[in-house]
PDB file of C-alpha atoms in Angstrom:
ATOM      1  CA  MET A 280    -160.315 -57.363 155.561  1.00 64.00           C
ATOM      2  CA  LEU A 281    -157.936 -60.310 155.732  1.00 76.00           C
ATOM      3  CA  GLU A 282    -158.259 -60.708 151.962  1.00 84.00           C
ATOM      4  CA  ILE A 283    -157.142 -57.100 151.456  1.00 85.00           C
ATOM      5  CA  GLN A 284    -154.099 -57.599 153.680  1.00 88.00           C
ATOM      6  CA  ASN A 285    -153.195 -60.792 151.825  1.00 87.00           C
ATOM      7  CA  MET A 286    -153.510 -59.005 148.466  1.00 88.00           C
ATOM      8  CA  LEU A 287    -151.294 -56.169 149.732  1.00 90.00           C
ATOM      9  CA  LYS A 288    -148.741 -58.623 151.081  1.00 91.00           C
ATOM     10  CA  GLN A 289    -148.685 -60.516 147.781  1.00 90.00           C
ATOM     11  CA  LYS A 290    -148.246 -57.314 145.766  1.00 90.00           C
ATOM     12  CA  LEU A 291    -145.394 -56.150 148.028  1.00 92.00           C
ATOM     13  CA  ALA A 292    -143.694 -59.534 147.572  1.00 93.00           C
ATOM     14  CA  GLU A 293    -144.002 -59.152 143.778  1.00 92.00           C
ATOM     15  CA  LEU A 294    -142.586 -55.614 143.774  1.00 93.00           C
ATOM     16  CA  PHE A 295    -139.832 -56.274 146.332  1.00 93.00           C
ATOM     17  CA  PRO A 296    -138.799 -59.946 146.262  1.00 94.00           C
ATOM     18  CA  GLY A 297    -136.624 -60.994 149.167  1.00 91.00           C
ATOM     19  CA  VAL A 298    -137.782 -58.212 151.507  1.00 92.00           C
ATOM     20  CA  THR A 299    -139.385 -59.501 154.718  1.00 91.00           C
ATOM     21  CA  ILE A 300    -143.012 -58.457 155.294  1.00 93.00           C
ATOM     22  CA  TYR A 301    -144.431 -58.286 158.815  1.00 92.00           C
ATOM     23  CA  GLU A 302    -148.127 -57.913 159.612  1.00 88.00           C
ATOM     24  CA  GLU A 303    -149.481 -56.062 162.642  1.00 75.00           C
ATOM     25  CA  ASP A 304    -146.771 -57.077 165.179  1.00 83.00           C
ATOM     26  CA  LEU A 305    -143.200 -55.987 164.487  1.00 84.00           C
ATOM     27  CA  PRO A 306    -140.577 -57.997 166.399  1.00 84.00           C
ATOM     28  CA  GLU A 307    -138.051 -56.006 168.410  1.00 86.00           C
ATOM     29  CA  ASN A 308    -135.028 -57.292 166.470  1.00 86.00           C
ATOM     30  CA  HIS A 309    -136.652 -57.491 163.038  1.00 88.00           C
ATOM     31  CA  GLN A 310    -134.811 -58.098 159.788  1.00 86.00           C
ATOM     32  CA  LYS A 311    -133.878 -55.191 157.544  1.00 88.00           C
ATOM     33  CA  PRO A 312    -134.851 -54.316 154.894  1.00 90.00           C
ATOM     34  CA  SER A 313    -138.442 -55.080 155.798  1.00 93.00           C
ATOM     35  CA  PHE A 314    -142.010 -53.881 155.477  1.00 94.00           C
ATOM     36  CA  HIS A 315    -144.496 -53.568 158.321  1.00 94.00           C
ATOM     37  CA  LEU A 316    -148.104 -53.689 157.116  1.00 93.00           C
ATOM     38  CA  GLN A 317    -150.727 -52.466 159.563  1.00 92.00           C
ATOM     39  CA  THR A 318    -154.328 -51.305 159.524  1.00 90.00           C
ATOM     40  CA  THR A 319    -154.525 -47.931 161.259  1.00 91.00           C
ATOM     41  CA  ALA A 320    -158.273 -47.221 161.079  1.00 90.00           C
ATOM     42  CA  ARG A 321    -161.560 -48.768 160.024  1.00 87.00           C
ATOM     43  CA  GLN A 322    -164.916 -47.102 159.565  1.00 88.00           C
ATOM     44  CA  ILE A 323    -168.232 -48.632 158.559  1.00 83.00           C
ATOM     45  CA  SER A 324    -171.236 -46.531 157.620  1.00 83.00           C
ATOM     46  CA  ARG A 325    -174.653 -47.281 156.259  1.00 82.00           C
ATOM     47  CA  GLY A 326    -175.198 -46.657 152.581  1.00 73.00           C
ATOM     48  CA  LEU A 327    -178.281 -46.552 150.412  1.00 78.00           C
ATOM     49  CA  GLY A 328    -180.600 -49.524 150.626  1.00 76.00           C
ATOM     50  CA  ASP A 329    -178.861 -52.597 151.944  1.00 78.00           C
ATOM     51  CA  ARG A 330    -175.381 -51.286 151.219  1.00 80.00           C
ATOM     52  CA  GLU A 331    -172.583 -50.796 153.702  1.00 83.00           C
ATOM     53  CA  ASN A 332    -169.656 -48.420 153.097  1.00 85.00           C
ATOM     54  CA  GLN A 333    -166.339 -49.626 154.496  1.00 86.00           C
ATOM     55  CA  ASP A 334    -163.235 -47.447 154.771  1.00 90.00           C
ATOM     56  CA  TYR A 335    -159.842 -48.814 155.789  1.00 91.00           C
ATOM     57  CA  SER A 336    -156.634 -46.868 156.400  1.00 94.00           C
ATOM     58  CA  PHE A 337    -153.274 -48.586 156.048  1.00 93.00           C
ATOM     59  CA  ASP A 338    -149.676 -47.746 156.889  1.00 95.00           C
ATOM     60  CA  ILE A 339    -146.900 -49.680 155.179  1.00 94.00           C
ATOM     61  CA  SER A 340    -143.609 -48.861 156.900  1.00 94.00           C
ATOM     62  CA  TYR A 341    -140.301 -49.605 155.198  1.00 93.00           C
ATOM     63  CA  TYR A 342    -137.223 -50.173 157.344  1.00 91.00           C
ATOM     64  CA  SER A 343    -134.030 -49.705 155.361  1.00 89.00           C
ATOM     65  CA  ASN A 344    -130.809 -51.611 155.900  1.00 87.00           C
ATOM     66  CA  VAL A 345    -128.743 -48.586 154.767  1.00 83.00           C
ATOM     67  CA  THR A 346    -127.025 -46.816 157.663  1.00 78.00           C
ATOM     68  CA  GLY A 347    -126.231 -43.119 157.954  1.00 71.00           C
ATOM     69  CA  GLY A 348    -127.038 -40.180 155.712  1.00 65.00           C
ATOM     70  CA  ILE A 349    -130.011 -39.718 153.464  1.00 65.00           C
ATOM     71  CA  LYS A 350    -131.497 -43.071 152.656  1.00 75.00           C
ATOM     72  CA  LYS A 351    -131.858 -43.069 148.891  1.00 83.00           C
ATOM     73  CA  ASP A 352    -133.522 -46.456 149.005  1.00 85.00           C
ATOM     74  CA  CYS A 353    -136.428 -44.979 151.036  1.00 88.00           C
ATOM     75  CA  LEU A 354    -136.979 -42.469 148.233  1.00 88.00           C
ATOM     76  CA  GLU A 355    -136.807 -45.210 145.604  1.00 90.00           C
ATOM     77  CA  VAL A 356    -139.132 -47.555 147.511  1.00 91.00           C
ATOM     78  CA  GLY A 357    -141.599 -44.710 148.131  1.00 91.00           C
ATOM     79  CA  THR A 358    -141.649 -43.863 144.428  1.00 91.00           C
ATOM     80  CA  VAL A 359    -142.284 -47.493 143.458  1.00 91.00           C
ATOM     81  CA  LEU A 360    -145.085 -47.783 146.031  1.00 91.00           C
ATOM     82  CA  LEU A 361    -146.761 -44.582 144.829  1.00 91.00           C
ATOM     83  CA  GLN A 362    -146.592 -45.628 141.177  1.00 89.00           C
ATOM     84  CA  GLU A 363    -146.895 -49.410 141.205  1.00 88.00           C
ATOM     85  CA  LEU A 364    -148.833 -50.597 144.244  1.00 85.00           C
ATOM     86  CA  GLY A 365    -152.413 -51.322 143.276  1.00 80.00           C
ATOM     87  CA  LEU A 366    -155.007 -54.005 143.912  1.00 76.00           C
ATOM     88  CA  SER A 367    -157.212 -55.989 141.594  1.00 73.00           C
ATOM     89  CA  GLY A 368    -160.939 -56.409 141.961  1.00 71.00           C
ATOM     90  CA  GLY A 369    -161.814 -52.735 141.623  1.00 70.00           C
ATOM     91  CA  LEU A 370    -160.150 -51.716 144.894  1.00 78.00           C
ATOM     92  CA  ASN A 371    -158.557 -48.322 144.445  1.00 82.00           C
ATOM     93  CA  LEU A 372    -155.965 -46.851 146.763  1.00 87.00           C
ATOM     94  CA  ARG A 373    -156.941 -43.312 147.769  1.00 90.00           C
ATOM     95  CA  ASN A 374    -155.069 -40.493 149.525  1.00 93.00           C
ATOM     96  CA  LYS A 375    -151.681 -42.097 148.836  1.00 92.00           C
ATOM     97  CA  LYS A 376    -148.772 -40.481 150.658  1.00 94.00           C
ATOM     98  CA  ALA A 377    -145.130 -41.458 151.172  1.00 93.00           C
ATOM     99  CA  GLU A 378    -142.938 -39.696 153.719  1.00 93.00           C
ATOM    100  CA  THR A 379    -139.813 -40.562 155.664  1.00 90.00           C
ATOM    101  CA  ILE A 380    -139.965 -39.967 159.416  1.00 88.00           C
ATOM    102  CA  GLU A 381    -136.985 -40.827 161.632  1.00 86.00           C
ATOM    103  CA  ASP A 382    -135.360 -42.949 158.897  1.00 85.00           C
ATOM    104  CA  VAL A 383    -138.530 -45.007 158.315  1.00 90.00           C
ATOM    105  CA  LEU A 384    -140.592 -44.639 155.147  1.00 93.00           C
ATOM    106  CA  HIS A 385    -144.338 -44.481 155.847  1.00 95.00           C
ATOM    107  CA  TYR A 386    -146.605 -45.150 152.889  1.00 94.00           C
ATOM    108  CA  THR A 387    -150.193 -44.413 153.909  1.00 95.00           C
ATOM    109  CA  PHE A 388    -153.407 -44.808 151.926  1.00 94.00           C
ATOM    110  CA  ASN A 389    -157.130 -45.525 152.237  1.00 92.00           C
ATOM    111  CA  ILE A 390    -159.319 -48.133 150.598  1.00 90.00           C
ATOM    112  CA  ARG A 391    -163.079 -47.668 150.319  1.00 86.00           C
ATOM    113  CA  PHE A 392    -165.544 -50.219 149.068  1.00 81.00           C
ATOM    114  CA  VAL A 393    -169.252 -50.958 149.280  1.00 79.00           C
ATOM    115  CA  LEU A 394    -170.739 -54.263 150.423  1.00 75.00           C
ATOM    116  CA  GLN A 395    -174.259 -55.561 150.029  1.00 73.00           C
ATOM    117  CA  ARG A 396    -175.457 -56.353 153.557  1.00 68.00           C
ATOM    118  CA  GLN A 397    -176.912 -59.766 154.277  1.00 68.00           C
ATOM    119  CA  GLU A 398    -180.414 -59.908 155.680  1.00 62.00           C
ATOM    120  CA  THR A 399    -180.363 -61.308 159.192  1.00 62.00           C
ATOM    121  CA  ALA A 400    -184.092 -61.421 159.882  1.00 58.00           C
ATOM    122  CA  GLY A 401    -186.769 -62.998 157.749  1.00 60.00           C
ATOM    123  CA  LYS A 402    -189.165 -60.788 155.845  1.00 63.00           C
ATOM    124  CA  MET A 403    -192.689 -60.315 157.099  1.00 67.00           C
ATOM    125  CA  GLN A 404    -195.255 -62.380 155.266  1.00 72.00           C
ATOM    126  CA  ASN A 405    -198.993 -62.073 154.859  1.00 73.00           C
ATOM    127  CA  GLN A 406    -200.990 -64.653 156.759  1.00 73.00           C
ATOM    128  CA  GLN A 407    -204.593 -65.502 156.230  1.00 74.00           C
ATOM    129  CA  ILE A 408    -206.499 -66.272 159.401  1.00 77.00           C
ATOM    130  CA  ASN A 409    -209.924 -67.912 159.368  1.00 76.00           C
ATOM    131  CA  THR A 410    -212.017 -66.983 162.358  1.00 74.00           C
ATOM    132  CA  VAL A 411    -215.687 -67.381 163.109  1.00 73.00           C
ATOM    133  CA  ILE A 412    -217.365 -64.588 164.999  1.00 68.00           C
TER     134      ILE A 412
END
C-alpha cells in the first residue's frame, strides 16, 4: 500500500514539478497549487487458491492557486491526469474520473491487484508410529 502511494507521489512530481504534494493530512493553511493524495477505500477478498484480491480507491485533489472564475488550470490538470498518470509493475488505474467540485479538482480511480498469500501454519505431515499391541 505504501509502495503504491510512493509510486503515485513520484509520478505526480514528474508530471507537475514544483507542485506540493500532501499525503493523507492536509494542513489548514496549505500551499497552492498543491495535490492531496488520499486512500478513500480498501477491500480485500479471497481469490482462487492462495490468492488474495486487493482493491484500493484513491482521490487525488488538486487545489489551484488561480482565483475567481472558471479555473482553466483544473481542466488542464484533470486532462493530464486522465491521459498521463499511470503506474509501472502491471498496476492499472481503473474507473478514472476527473471532476471539479467547489473549485477543487477531484481525480478518483481504483487499483486492483492479486497477491499470493503466505502460509502461516505448517502443512500436516504423515507420521509413522510404532506400537506394540
